[in-house]
Amino acid sequence: EKTTKSACQSFITSKHRRKMIVMLLDEVDQLETTNNSVLYTLFEWPALHNSRLILIGIANALDLTDRQLPRLKAQVTCQPNWFTSLPTTRNRSSASSNTDSNRCRG
């Protein structure tokens, strides 16, 4: 596990690569464990020096980061930006993704 984690960390912080990496995780709340080490690792990677990772997590729990990852609040660089969205229906899916992505840009 440490070797894989280290390899991933090296990959996302490599100075030789210039392209950003977008990681989209659906059902993030399913990754909850006793110590939440996987979730903490994922949320901390974008804040690493030279990180090229953009993490987009989708969860059903609106308070996931507040309830399960309180340590993130202590680290200014690890505090996630989040927004809520209504459940998507087939008719709303393309319009919803366009609207939501515009909201993320600020």
mmCIF file of C-alpha atoms in Angstrom:
data_model
loop_
_atom_site.group_PDB
_atom_site.id
_atom_site.type_symbol
_atom_site.label_atom_id
_atom_site.label_comp_id
_atom_site.label_asym_id
_atom_site.label_seq_id
_atom_site.Cartn_x
_atom_site.Cartn_y
_atom_site.Cartn_z
ATOM 1 C CA GLU A 1 0.000 0.000 0.000
ATOM 2 C CA LYS A 2 2.798 2.459 0.879
ATOM 3 C CA THR A 3 4.578 1.746 -2.412
ATOM 4 C CA THR A 4 1.408 2.436 -4.409
ATOM 5 C CA LYS A 5 0.669 5.583 -2.410
ATOM 6 C CA SER A 6 4.226 6.808 -2.883
ATOM 7 C CA ALA A 7 4.136 6.093 -6.640
ATOM 8 C CA CYS A 8 0.850 7.981 -7.031
ATOM 9 C CA GLN A 9 2.175 10.898 -5.013
ATOM 10 C CA SER A 10 5.328 11.050 -7.136
ATOM 11 C CA PHE A 11 3.261 10.956 -10.310
ATOM 12 C CA ILE A 12 0.972 13.849 -9.331
ATOM 13 C CA THR A 13 3.853 16.033 -8.118
ATOM 14 C CA SER A 14 6.322 15.319 -10.920
ATOM 15 C CA LYS A 15 7.965 18.500 -12.186
ATOM 16 C CA HIS A 16 8.546 16.893 -15.588
ATOM 17 C CA ARG A 17 4.867 16.635 -16.452
ATOM 18 C CA ARG A 18 2.881 19.771 -17.150
ATOM 19 C CA LYS A 19 -0.674 18.567 -17.723
ATOM 20 C CA MET A 20 -3.156 18.686 -14.883
ATOM 21 C CA ILE A 21 -4.795 15.505 -13.675
ATOM 22 C CA VAL A 22 -8.518 15.528 -12.965
ATOM 23 C CA MET A 23 -9.735 12.754 -10.687
ATOM 24 C CA LEU A 24 -13.513 12.359 -10.530
ATOM 25 C CA LEU A 25 -14.716 10.136 -7.702
ATOM 26 C CA ASP A 26 -18.384 9.224 -7.434
ATOM 27 C CA GLU A 27 -19.825 7.819 -4.195
ATOM 28 C CA VAL A 28 -16.937 9.217 -2.139
ATOM 29 C CA ASP A 29 -18.870 8.468 1.043
ATOM 30 C CA GLN A 30 -18.371 4.760 0.287
ATOM 31 C CA LEU A 31 -14.642 5.211 1.001
ATOM 32 C CA GLU A 32 -15.269 5.937 4.691
ATOM 33 C CA THR A 33 -13.270 3.723 7.058
ATOM 34 C CA THR A 34 -12.458 3.805 10.746
ATOM 35 C CA ASN A 35 -9.550 6.249 10.384
ATOM 36 C CA ASN A 36 -10.486 7.551 6.902
ATOM 37 C CA SER A 37 -6.873 7.307 5.748
ATOM 38 C CA VAL A 38 -7.855 6.863 2.090
ATOM 39 C CA LEU A 39 -10.128 9.911 2.151
ATOM 40 C CA TYR A 40 -7.527 12.050 3.924
ATOM 41 C CA THR A 41 -4.870 11.001 1.426
ATOM 42 C CA LEU A 42 -7.091 11.827 -1.551
ATOM 43 C CA PHE A 43 -8.113 15.227 -0.160
ATOM 44 C CA GLU A 44 -4.535 16.119 0.807
ATOM 45 C CA TRP A 45 -2.937 15.257 -2.561
ATOM 46 C CA PRO A 46 -4.146 18.412 -4.389
ATOM 47 C CA ALA A 47 -2.453 20.539 -1.683
ATOM 48 C CA LEU A 48 0.972 18.940 -2.084
ATOM 49 C CA HIS A 49 3.795 21.117 -3.399
ATOM 50 C CA ASN A 50 3.811 20.921 -7.238
ATOM 51 C CA SER A 51 0.613 18.869 -7.259
ATOM 52 C CA ARG A 52 -1.156 18.715 -10.603
ATOM 53 C CA LEU A 53 -4.227 16.983 -9.181
ATOM 54 C CA ILE A 54 -7.732 18.400 -9.264
ATOM 55 C CA LEU A 55 -10.014 16.225 -7.161
ATOM 56 C CA ILE A 56 -13.747 16.260 -7.793
ATOM 57 C CA GLY A 57 -15.664 14.131 -5.343
ATOM 58 C CA ILE A 58 -19.355 13.305 -5.526
ATOM 59 C CA ALA A 59 -21.051 12.190 -2.335
ATOM 60 C CA ASN A 60 -24.579 11.722 -1.073
ATOM 61 C CA ALA A 61 -23.710 13.109 2.356
ATOM 62 C CA LEU A 62 -23.770 16.913 2.335
ATOM 63 C CA ASP A 63 -21.625 17.077 5.470
ATOM 64 C CA LEU A 64 -19.055 14.458 4.477
ATOM 65 C CA THR A 65 -15.980 16.634 4.945
ATOM 66 C CA ASP A 66 -17.272 18.269 8.143
ATOM 67 C CA ARG A 67 -18.387 15.009 9.740
ATOM 68 C CA GLN A 68 -15.787 12.521 8.530
ATOM 69 C CA LEU A 69 -12.738 14.678 7.769
ATOM 70 C CA PRO A 70 -12.472 17.375 10.464
ATOM 71 C CA ARG A 71 -8.668 17.448 10.176
ATOM 72 C CA LEU A 72 -9.018 19.136 6.772
ATOM 73 C CA LYS A 73 -10.372 22.295 8.432
ATOM 74 C CA ALA A 74 -7.081 22.751 10.274
ATOM 75 C CA GLN A 75 -5.138 22.821 7.009
ATOM 76 C CA VAL A 76 -6.013 25.913 5.004
ATOM 77 C CA THR A 77 -4.712 24.401 1.768
ATOM 78 C CA CYS A 78 -6.801 21.243 2.191
ATOM 79 C CA GLN A 79 -10.196 22.814 2.768
ATOM 80 C CA PRO A 80 -12.393 21.619 -0.091
ATOM 81 C CA ASN A 81 -14.608 23.894 -2.122
ATOM 82 C CA TRP A 82 -18.011 22.307 -2.420
ATOM 83 C CA PHE A 83 -21.406 22.959 -3.848
ATOM 84 C CA THR A 84 -24.719 21.193 -3.650
ATOM 85 C CA SER A 85 -26.845 20.058 -6.520
ATOM 86 C CA LEU A 86 -30.294 18.557 -6.814
ATOM 87 C CA PRO A 87 -30.469 14.886 -7.787
ATOM 88 C CA THR A 88 -30.043 14.581 -11.519
ATOM 89 C CA THR A 89 -32.714 13.171 -13.777
ATOM 90 C CA ARG A 90 -32.192 12.111 -17.365
ATOM 91 C CA ASN A 91 -33.730 15.357 -18.661
ATOM 92 C CA ARG A 92 -31.611 17.504 -16.347
ATOM 93 C CA SER A 93 -28.255 15.761 -16.717
ATOM 94 C CA SER A 94 -26.593 17.795 -19.486
ATOM 95 C CA ALA A 95 -28.000 21.137 -18.317
ATOM 96 C CA SER A 96 -27.011 20.338 -14.740
ATOM 97 C CA SER A 97 -23.404 19.509 -15.555
ATOM 98 C CA ASN A 98 -22.986 22.740 -17.543
ATOM 99 C CA THR A 99 -24.507 24.867 -14.783
ATOM 100 C CA ASP A 100 -22.562 23.142 -12.017
ATOM 101 C CA SER A 101 -19.236 23.426 -13.832
ATOM 102 C CA ASN A 102 -19.803 27.162 -14.313
ATOM 103 C CA ARG A 103 -20.488 27.525 -10.571
ATOM 104 C CA CYS A 104 -17.168 25.824 -9.775
ATOM 105 C CA ARG A 105 -15.249 28.416 -11.755
ATOM 106 C CA GLY A 106 -16.479 31.069 -9.375
#
